[in-house]
Coordinates of C-alpha atoms in Angstrom, one line a residue:
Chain A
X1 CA 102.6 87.7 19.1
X2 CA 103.9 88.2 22.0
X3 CA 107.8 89.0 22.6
X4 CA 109.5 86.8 24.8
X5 CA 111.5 89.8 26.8
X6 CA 113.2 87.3 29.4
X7 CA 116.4 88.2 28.3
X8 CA 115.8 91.6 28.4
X9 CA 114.9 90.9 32.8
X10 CA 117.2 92.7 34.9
X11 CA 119.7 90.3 36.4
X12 CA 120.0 91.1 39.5
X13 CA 116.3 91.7 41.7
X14 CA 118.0 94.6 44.0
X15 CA 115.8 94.6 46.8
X16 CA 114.4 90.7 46.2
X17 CA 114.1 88.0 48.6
X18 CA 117.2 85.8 49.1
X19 CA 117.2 83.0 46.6
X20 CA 117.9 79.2 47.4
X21 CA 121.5 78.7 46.7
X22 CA 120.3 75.6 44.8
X23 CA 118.0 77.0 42.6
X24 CA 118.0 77.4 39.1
X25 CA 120.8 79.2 37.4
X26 CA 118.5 81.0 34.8
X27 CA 118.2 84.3 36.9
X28 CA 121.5 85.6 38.0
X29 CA 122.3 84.8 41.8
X30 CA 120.3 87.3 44.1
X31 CA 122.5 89.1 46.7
X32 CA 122.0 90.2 49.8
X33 CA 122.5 94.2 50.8
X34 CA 123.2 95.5 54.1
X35 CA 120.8 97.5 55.0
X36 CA 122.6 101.4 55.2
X37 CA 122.0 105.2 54.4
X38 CA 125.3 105.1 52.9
X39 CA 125.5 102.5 50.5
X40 CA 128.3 103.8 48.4
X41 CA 130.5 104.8 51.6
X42 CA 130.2 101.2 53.2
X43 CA 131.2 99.4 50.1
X44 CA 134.3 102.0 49.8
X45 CA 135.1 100.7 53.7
X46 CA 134.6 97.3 52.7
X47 CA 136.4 97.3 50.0
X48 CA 139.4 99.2 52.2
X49 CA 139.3 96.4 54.6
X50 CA 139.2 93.4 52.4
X51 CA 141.4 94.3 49.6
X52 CA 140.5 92.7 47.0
X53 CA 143.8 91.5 45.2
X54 CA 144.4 93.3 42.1
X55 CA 147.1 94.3 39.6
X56 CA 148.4 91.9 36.6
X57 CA 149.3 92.2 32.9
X58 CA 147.2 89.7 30.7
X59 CA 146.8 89.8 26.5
X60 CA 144.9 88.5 23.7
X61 CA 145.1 89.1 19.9
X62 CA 143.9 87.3 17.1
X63 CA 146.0 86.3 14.3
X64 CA 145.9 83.9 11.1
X65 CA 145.9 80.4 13.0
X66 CA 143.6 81.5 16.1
X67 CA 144.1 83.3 18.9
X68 CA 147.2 83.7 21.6
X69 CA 145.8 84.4 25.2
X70 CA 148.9 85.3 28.0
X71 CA 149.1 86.5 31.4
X72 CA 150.7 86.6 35.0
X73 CA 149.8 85.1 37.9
X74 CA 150.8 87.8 40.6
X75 CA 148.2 88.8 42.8
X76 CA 148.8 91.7 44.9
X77 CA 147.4 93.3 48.5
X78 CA 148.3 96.7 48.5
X79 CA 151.9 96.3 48.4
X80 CA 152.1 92.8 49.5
X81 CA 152.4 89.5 47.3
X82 CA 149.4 87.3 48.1
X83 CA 150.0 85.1 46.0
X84 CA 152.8 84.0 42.8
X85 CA 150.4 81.6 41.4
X86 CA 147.3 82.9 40.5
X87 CA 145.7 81.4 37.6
X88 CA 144.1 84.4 35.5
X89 CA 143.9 82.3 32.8
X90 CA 140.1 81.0 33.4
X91 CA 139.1 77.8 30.8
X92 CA 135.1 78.3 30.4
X93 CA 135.2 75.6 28.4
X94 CA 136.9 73.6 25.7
X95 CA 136.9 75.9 23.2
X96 CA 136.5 79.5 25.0
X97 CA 139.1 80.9 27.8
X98 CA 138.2 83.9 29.7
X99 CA 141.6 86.1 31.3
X100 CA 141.0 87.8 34.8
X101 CA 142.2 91.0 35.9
X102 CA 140.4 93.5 39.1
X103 CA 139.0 91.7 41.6
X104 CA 139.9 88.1 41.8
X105 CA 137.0 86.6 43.5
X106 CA 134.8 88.9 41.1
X107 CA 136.3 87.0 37.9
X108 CA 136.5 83.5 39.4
X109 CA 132.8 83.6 40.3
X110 CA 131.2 85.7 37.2
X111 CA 133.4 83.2 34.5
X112 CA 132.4 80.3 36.6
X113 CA 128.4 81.2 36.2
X114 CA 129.5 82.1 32.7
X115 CA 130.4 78.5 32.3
X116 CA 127.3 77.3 33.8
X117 CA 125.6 79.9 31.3
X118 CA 127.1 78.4 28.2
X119 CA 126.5 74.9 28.9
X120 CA 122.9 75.8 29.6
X121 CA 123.1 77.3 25.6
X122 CA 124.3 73.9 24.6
X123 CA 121.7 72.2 26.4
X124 CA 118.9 74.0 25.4
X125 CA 119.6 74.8 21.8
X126 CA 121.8 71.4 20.7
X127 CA 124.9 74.0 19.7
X128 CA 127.6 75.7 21.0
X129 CA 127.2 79.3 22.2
X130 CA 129.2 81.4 19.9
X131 CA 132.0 84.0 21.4
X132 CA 129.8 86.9 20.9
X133 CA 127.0 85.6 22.6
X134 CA 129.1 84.7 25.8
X135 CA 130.6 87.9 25.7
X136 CA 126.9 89.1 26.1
X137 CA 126.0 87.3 28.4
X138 CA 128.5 88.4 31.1
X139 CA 128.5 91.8 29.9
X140 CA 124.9 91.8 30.0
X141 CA 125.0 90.4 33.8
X142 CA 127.6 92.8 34.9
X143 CA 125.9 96.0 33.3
X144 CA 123.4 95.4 36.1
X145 CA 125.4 95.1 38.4
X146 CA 127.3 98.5 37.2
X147 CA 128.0 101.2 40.6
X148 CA 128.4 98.4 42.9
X149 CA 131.6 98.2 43.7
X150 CA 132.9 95.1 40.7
X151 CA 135.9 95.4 39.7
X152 CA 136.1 93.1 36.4
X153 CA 138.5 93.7 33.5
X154 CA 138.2 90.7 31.3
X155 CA 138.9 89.0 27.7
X156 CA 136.4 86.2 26.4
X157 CA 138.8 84.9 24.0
X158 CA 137.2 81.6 21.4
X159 CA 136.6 79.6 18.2
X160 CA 133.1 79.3 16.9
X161 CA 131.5 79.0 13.4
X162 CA 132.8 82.3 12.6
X163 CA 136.5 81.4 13.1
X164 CA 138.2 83.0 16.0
X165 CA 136.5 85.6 18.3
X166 CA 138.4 88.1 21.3
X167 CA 136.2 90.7 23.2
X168 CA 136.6 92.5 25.8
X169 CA 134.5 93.1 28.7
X170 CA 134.8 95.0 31.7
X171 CA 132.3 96.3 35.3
X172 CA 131.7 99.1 33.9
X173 CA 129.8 97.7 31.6
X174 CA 132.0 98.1 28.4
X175 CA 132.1 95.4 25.6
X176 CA 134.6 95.8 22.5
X177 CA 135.0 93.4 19.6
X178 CA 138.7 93.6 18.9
X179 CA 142.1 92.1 17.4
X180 CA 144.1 93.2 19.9
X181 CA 143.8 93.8 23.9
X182 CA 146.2 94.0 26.5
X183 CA 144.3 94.9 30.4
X184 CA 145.8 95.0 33.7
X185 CA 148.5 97.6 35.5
X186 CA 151.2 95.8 33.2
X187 CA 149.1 96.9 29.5
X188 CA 151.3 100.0 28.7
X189 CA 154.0 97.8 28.8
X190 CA 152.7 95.0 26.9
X191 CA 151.2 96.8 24.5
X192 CA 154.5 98.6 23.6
X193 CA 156.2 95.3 22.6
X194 CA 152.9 93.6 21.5
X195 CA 152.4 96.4 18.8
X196 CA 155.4 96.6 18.2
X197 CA 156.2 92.8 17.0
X198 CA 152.7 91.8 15.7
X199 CA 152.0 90.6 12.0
X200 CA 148.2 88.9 11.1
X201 CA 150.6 86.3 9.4
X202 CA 152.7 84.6 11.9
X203 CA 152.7 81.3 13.0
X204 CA 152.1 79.6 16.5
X205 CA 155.4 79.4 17.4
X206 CA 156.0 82.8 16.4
X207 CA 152.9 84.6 17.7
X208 CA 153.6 82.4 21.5
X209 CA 156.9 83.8 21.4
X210 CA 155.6 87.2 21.1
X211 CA 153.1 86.9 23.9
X212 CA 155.7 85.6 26.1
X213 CA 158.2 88.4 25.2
X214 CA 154.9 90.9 25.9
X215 CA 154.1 89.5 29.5
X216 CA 157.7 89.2 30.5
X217 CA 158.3 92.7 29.8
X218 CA 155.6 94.0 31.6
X219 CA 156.5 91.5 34.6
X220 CA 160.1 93.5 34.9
X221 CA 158.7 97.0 34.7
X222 CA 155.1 96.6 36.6
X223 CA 155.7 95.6 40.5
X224 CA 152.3 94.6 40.5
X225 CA 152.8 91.7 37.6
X226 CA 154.7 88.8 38.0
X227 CA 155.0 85.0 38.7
X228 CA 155.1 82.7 36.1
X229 CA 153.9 83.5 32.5
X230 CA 151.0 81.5 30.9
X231 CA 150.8 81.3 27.3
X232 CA 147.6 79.5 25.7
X233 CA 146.4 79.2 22.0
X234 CA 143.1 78.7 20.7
X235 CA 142.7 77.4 17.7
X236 CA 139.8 75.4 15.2
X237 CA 140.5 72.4 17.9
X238 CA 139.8 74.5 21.0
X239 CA 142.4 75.6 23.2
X240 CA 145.6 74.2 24.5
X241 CA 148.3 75.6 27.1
X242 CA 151.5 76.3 25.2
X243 CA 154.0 77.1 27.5
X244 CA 154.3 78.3 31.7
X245 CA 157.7 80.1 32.7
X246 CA 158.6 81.9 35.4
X247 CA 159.5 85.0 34.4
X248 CA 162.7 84.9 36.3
X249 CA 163.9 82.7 34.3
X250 CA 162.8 84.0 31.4
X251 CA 165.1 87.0 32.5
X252 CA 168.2 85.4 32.1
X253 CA 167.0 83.2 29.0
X254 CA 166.7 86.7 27.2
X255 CA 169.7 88.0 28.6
X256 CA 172.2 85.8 29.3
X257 CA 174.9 87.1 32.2
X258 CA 177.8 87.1 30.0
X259 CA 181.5 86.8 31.5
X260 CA 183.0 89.9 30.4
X261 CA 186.3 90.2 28.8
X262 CA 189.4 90.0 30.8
X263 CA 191.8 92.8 28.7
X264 CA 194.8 92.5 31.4
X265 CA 195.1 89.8 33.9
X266 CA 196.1 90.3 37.4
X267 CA 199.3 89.0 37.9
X268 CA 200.6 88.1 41.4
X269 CA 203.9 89.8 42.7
X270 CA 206.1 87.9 44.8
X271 CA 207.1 89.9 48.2
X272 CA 206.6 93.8 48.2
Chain B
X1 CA 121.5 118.1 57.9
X2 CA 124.9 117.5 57.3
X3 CA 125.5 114.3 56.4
X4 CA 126.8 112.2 58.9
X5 CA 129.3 109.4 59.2
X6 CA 128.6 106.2 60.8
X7 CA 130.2 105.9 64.0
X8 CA 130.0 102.2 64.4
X9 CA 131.1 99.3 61.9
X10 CA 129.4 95.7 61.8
X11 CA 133.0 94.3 61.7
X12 CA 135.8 94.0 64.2
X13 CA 139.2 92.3 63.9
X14 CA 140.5 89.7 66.3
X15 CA 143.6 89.1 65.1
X16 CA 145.6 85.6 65.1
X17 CA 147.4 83.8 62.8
X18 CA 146.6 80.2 60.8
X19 CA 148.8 78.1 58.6
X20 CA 148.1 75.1 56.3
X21 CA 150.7 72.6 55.0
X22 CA 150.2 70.0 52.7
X23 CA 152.0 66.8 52.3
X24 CA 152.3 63.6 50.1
X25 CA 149.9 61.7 52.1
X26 CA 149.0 64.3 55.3
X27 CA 148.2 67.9 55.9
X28 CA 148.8 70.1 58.7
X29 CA 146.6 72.8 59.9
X30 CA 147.5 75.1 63.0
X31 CA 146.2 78.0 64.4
X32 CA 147.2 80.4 67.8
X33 CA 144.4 80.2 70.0
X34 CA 144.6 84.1 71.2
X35 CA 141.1 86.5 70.6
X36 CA 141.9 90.0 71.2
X37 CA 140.0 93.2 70.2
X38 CA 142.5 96.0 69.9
X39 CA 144.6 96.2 72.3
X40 CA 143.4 93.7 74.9
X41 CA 143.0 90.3 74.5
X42 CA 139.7 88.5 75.3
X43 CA 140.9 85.3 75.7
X44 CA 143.7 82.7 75.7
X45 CA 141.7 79.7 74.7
X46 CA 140.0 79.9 71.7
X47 CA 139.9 77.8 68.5
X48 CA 140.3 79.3 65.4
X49 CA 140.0 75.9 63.8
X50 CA 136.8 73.7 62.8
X51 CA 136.3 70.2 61.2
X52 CA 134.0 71.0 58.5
X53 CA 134.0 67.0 56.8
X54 CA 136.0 63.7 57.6
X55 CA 139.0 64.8 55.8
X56 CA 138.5 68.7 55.5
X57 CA 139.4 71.4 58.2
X58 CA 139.5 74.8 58.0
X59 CA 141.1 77.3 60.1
X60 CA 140.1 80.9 59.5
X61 CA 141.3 84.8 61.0
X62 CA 139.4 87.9 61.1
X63 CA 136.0 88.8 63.4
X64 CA 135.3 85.9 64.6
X65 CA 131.8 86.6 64.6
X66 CA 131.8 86.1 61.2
X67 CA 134.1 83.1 61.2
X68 CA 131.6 81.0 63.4
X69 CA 128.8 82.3 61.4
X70 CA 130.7 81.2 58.3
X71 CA 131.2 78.0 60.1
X72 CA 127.7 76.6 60.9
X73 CA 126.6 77.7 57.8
X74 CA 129.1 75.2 56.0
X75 CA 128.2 72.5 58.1
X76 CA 124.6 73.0 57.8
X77 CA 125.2 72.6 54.0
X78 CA 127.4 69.8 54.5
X79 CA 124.7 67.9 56.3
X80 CA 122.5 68.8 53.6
X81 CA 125.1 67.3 51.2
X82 CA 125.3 64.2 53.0
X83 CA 121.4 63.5 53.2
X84 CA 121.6 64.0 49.2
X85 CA 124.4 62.0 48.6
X86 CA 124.8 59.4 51.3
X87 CA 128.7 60.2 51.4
X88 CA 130.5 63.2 53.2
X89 CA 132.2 65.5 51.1
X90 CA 135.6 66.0 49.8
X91 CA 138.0 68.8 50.5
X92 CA 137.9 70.0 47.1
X93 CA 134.4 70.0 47.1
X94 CA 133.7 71.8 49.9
X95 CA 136.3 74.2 48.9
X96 CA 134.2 75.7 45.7
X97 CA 131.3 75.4 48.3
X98 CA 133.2 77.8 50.6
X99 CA 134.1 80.2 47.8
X100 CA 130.5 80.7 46.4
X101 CA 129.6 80.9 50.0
X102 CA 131.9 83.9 50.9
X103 CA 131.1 85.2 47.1
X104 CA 127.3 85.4 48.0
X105 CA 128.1 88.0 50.5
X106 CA 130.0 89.8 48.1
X107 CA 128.0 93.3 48.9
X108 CA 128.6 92.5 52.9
X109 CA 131.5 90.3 53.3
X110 CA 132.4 87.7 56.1
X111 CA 135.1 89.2 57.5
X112 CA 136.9 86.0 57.4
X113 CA 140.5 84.8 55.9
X114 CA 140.8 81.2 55.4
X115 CA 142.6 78.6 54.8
X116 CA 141.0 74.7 54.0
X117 CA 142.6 71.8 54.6
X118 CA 142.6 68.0 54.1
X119 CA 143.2 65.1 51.6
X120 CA 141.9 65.0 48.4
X121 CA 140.4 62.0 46.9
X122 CA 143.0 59.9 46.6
X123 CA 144.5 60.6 50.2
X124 CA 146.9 63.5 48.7
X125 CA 147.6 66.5 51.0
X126 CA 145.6 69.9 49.6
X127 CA 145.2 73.3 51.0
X128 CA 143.0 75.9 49.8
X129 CA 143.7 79.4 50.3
X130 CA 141.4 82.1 50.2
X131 CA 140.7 86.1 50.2
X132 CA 137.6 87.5 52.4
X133 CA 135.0 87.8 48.8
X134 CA 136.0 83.9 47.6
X135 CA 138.8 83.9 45.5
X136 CA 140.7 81.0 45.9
X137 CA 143.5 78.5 44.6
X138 CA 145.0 75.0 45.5
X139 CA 148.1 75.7 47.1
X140 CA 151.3 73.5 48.8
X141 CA 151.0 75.9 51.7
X142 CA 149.4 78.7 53.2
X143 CA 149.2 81.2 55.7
X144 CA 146.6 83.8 56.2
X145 CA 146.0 86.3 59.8
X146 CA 147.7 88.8 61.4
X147 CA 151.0 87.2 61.5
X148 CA 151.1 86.2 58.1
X149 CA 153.3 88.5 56.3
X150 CA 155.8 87.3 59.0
X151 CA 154.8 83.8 58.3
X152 CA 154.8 83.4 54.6
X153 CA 158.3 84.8 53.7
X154 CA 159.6 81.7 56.4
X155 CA 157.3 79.1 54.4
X156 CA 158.6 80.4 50.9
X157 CA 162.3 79.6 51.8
X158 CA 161.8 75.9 53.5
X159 CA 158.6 74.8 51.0
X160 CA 158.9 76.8 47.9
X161 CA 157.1 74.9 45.8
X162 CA 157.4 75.0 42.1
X163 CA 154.1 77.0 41.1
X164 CA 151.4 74.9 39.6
X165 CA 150.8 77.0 36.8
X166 CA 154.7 75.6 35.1
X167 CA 154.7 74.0 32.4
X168 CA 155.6 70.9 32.2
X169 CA 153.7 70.5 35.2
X170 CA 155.9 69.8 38.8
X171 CA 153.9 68.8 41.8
X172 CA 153.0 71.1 44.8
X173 CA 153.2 69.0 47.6
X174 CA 156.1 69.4 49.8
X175 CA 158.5 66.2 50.4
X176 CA 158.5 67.0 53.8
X177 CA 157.8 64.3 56.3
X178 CA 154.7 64.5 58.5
X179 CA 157.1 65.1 62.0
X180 CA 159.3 67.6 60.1
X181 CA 156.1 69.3 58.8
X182 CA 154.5 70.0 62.2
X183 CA 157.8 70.6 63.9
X184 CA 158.1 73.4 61.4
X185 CA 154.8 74.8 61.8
X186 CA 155.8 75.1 65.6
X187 CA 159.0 77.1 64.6
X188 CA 156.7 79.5 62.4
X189 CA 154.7 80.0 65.1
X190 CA 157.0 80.6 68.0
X191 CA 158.8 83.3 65.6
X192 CA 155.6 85.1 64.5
X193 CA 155.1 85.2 68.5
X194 CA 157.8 87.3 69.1
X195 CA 157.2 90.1 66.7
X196 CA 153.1 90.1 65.8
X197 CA 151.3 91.5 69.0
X198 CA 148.2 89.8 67.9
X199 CA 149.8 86.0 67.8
X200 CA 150.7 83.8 70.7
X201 CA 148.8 82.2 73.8
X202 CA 148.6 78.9 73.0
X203 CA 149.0 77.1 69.5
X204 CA 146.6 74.1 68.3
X205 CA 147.8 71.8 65.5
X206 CA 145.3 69.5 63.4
X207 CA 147.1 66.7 61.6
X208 CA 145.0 64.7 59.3
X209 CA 146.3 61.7 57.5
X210 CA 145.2 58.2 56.8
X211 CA 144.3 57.1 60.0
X212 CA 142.1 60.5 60.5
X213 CA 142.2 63.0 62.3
X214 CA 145.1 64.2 65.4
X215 CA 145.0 67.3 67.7
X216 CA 147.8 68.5 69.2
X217 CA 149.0 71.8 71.6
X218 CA 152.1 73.8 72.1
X219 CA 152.6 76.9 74.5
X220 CA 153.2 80.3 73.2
X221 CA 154.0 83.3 74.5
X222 CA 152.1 84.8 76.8
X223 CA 153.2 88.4 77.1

């Protein structure tokens, strides 16, 4: 019998002809190289010169209804803000977000073809891919693309058959099955009051609160995170946006400016 | 052999300046018309801006070379489109078509910052904003080039609009009228003049609103 290897078919053809942009999806999108002796110098100039905005603060973690995903929405230049509204929060379909953090255009493109990828699944085999197997699938697509300059550090966060499902996937070509993740230049931060305030047993209100508390700190200490906070839950139903707050204002909701006491009024003094 | 460095690069920069501004029912798209290279400037006259559909226009900064490249390979997919479809096609559209199409030169980028703009479907004002690899989001207002750290800080005090990731959800479109939207993107421009080398010349403005499409010029400084 003979194995049916496809999957097993590097993803990306290196040094293959430039494929129809309206060709099939099965095969990964072909790119084209420039032609150099320095491969790995040029893409460290181009990289230099385009900038690729970077820098956030998103989390996921399961718990006993589902699972909480929260992020930013700065995106950052080198020092400058490109943009306060980012959405990082990508929605790959009904039931399965994916969060962004590295490159932006590298994460909008590879979670849109992972869309495309999982609706394929449904298509061809009558069910819905489960998280593990999406999770593979981009994983899988940017293993071969590893050494080329991706920058990719993302969550596949769903609800399948198997309950609820978070992994984490990054260009390098890592894939961890976990309970807990935090990624971006805010995740020290996050993770201290993540850890610190998480129970398997909470409820949705409880666990949203904690996510927003966890991205709102990292927003004040990271300059690179900021914006407005997104907080989405996934649950049995698929997912749903919970909340969206600037984190400004989330400042002063936490702490309030209080008027502070008065001991001794001033008292005017007629003539010298 | 030592190894050696290149000593020429396939890009250049040619500086300028573009801004997009949407509105409740119009959008406003401008651009300086001044190519330099360095320090000198190559010409006065140049558009920076190109229809790419009935409704959708796109003005872009960077190495031009790329940005016309960028251009007639858009509008040879367009016309592709529109032998498919019978119908042209609609700014949002042919903004995911201009993301995958910067995307698929991710190893060898256009050197090219853009900014789309145009009415939607239902004759709604929306800009498109995007990095040189793709990456892009609906926006109320944009501005991308040389000048455009000068530029955006301006736009964020007289448009900020609440961000569209809020929940409940508030509308990006600025209230602006379509006069007091253009007259502002001539203020923007006459200020990012005086203090970015690479802006100035002449400006263009593109209005497009119900009745289609207007054109419109200013002078800049020269100097």
């Amino acid at each position: 019998m003979k194995l049916d290897t496809t999957g097993l078919e590097m993803a990306a053809p290196l040094w293959g002809s430039h494929s129809e942009l309206v060709d099939g999806f099965s095969a990964a999108p072909s790119f084209e190289l420039p032609i150099t002796t320095d491969f790995d110098g040029f893409q460290k100039e181009a990289v230099q010169m385009v900038k690729p905005a970077k820098g956030t603060t998103t989390l996921a973690f399961i718990f006993k209804e589902g699972v909480m995903v929260a992020a930013d929405s700065r995106a950052s230049m080198g020092g400058y803000i490109s943009s306060q509204s980012v959405k990082k929060i990508i929605e790959i379909n009904p039931y399965m977000l994916g969060t962004m953090a590295g490159g932006a255009a590298d994460c909008q493109f590879w979670h849109r073809n992972l869309g495309i990828k999982c609706r394929l699944h449904e298509l061809a085999n009558k069910r819905r891919i489960s998280v593990t197997g999406a999770s593979k699938l981009l994983a899988n697509i940017l293993y071969s693309y590893r050494g080329m300059g991706l920058s990719v550090g993302t969550m596949i966060a769903g609800w399948d058959e198997t309950g609820p499902g978070l992994y984490y996937v990054d260009s390098e070509g890592g894939r961890l099955k976990g309970m807990r993740f935090s990624v971006g230049s805010g995740s020290p931060y996050a993770y201290g009051v993540l850890d610190n305030g998480y129970r398997y047993d909470m409820s949705v209100e409880e666990a949203a609160e904690l996510a927003r508390r966890a991205i709102y700190h990292a927003t004040f200490r990271d300059g690179a995170s900021g914006g407005v906070a997104s907080v989405y839950y996934v649950g049995p139903n698929g997912w749903k946006k919970l909340s969206g707050d600037d984190v400004g204002e989330l400042h002063y909701k936490y702490y309030p400016v209080m008027p502070s006491m008065v001991e001794q009024a001033m008292v005017e003094v007629a003539g010298a | 052999m030592p190894k050696q460095q290149a000593n020429w690069s396939p890009y250049d920069n040619n500086g300028g300046s573009c801004v997009a501004i949407a509105g409740a029912d119009y959008c406003v798209i401008a651009a300086d018309t001044r190519m330099s290279t360095g320090y000198n400037i190559l010409t006065r006259d140049y558009s920076k801006i190109c229809k790419l559909a009935d409704k959708c226009v796109m003005a872009s900064s960077g190495f031009q070379a790329d940005v016309k490249a960028l251009q007639k390979h858009l509008a040879a997919r367009h016309l592709i489109y529109q032998h498919q479809h019978n119908k042209q096609m609609s700014c949002p559209a042919m903004a995911q078509l201009l993301s995958n199409t910067l995307y698929y030169k991710r190893f060898f980028p256009y050197y090219s910052f853009n900014v789309l703009g145009g009415l939607d479907n239902e004759g709604k004002g929306c800009v498109f904003t995007y990095d040189a690899v793709g990456s892009y989001e609906k926006v109320g207002y944009s501005s991308q080039g040389s000048g455009s750290t000068l530029i955006m800080p301006f736009l964020d005090n007289q448009l900020k609009s609440p961000s569209p990731l809020l929940l409940p959800v508030q509308d990006a479109v600025t209230p602006l009228a379509e006069a007091e939207a253009v007259d502002l993107v001539k203020t923007v421009f006459a200020s990012a003049s005086e203090r970015d080398i690479y802006t100035g010349d002449k400006l263009e403005i593109v209005v497009i609103n119900a009745d289609g499409i207007r054109r419109e010029y200013m002078d800049l400084r020269k100097d």
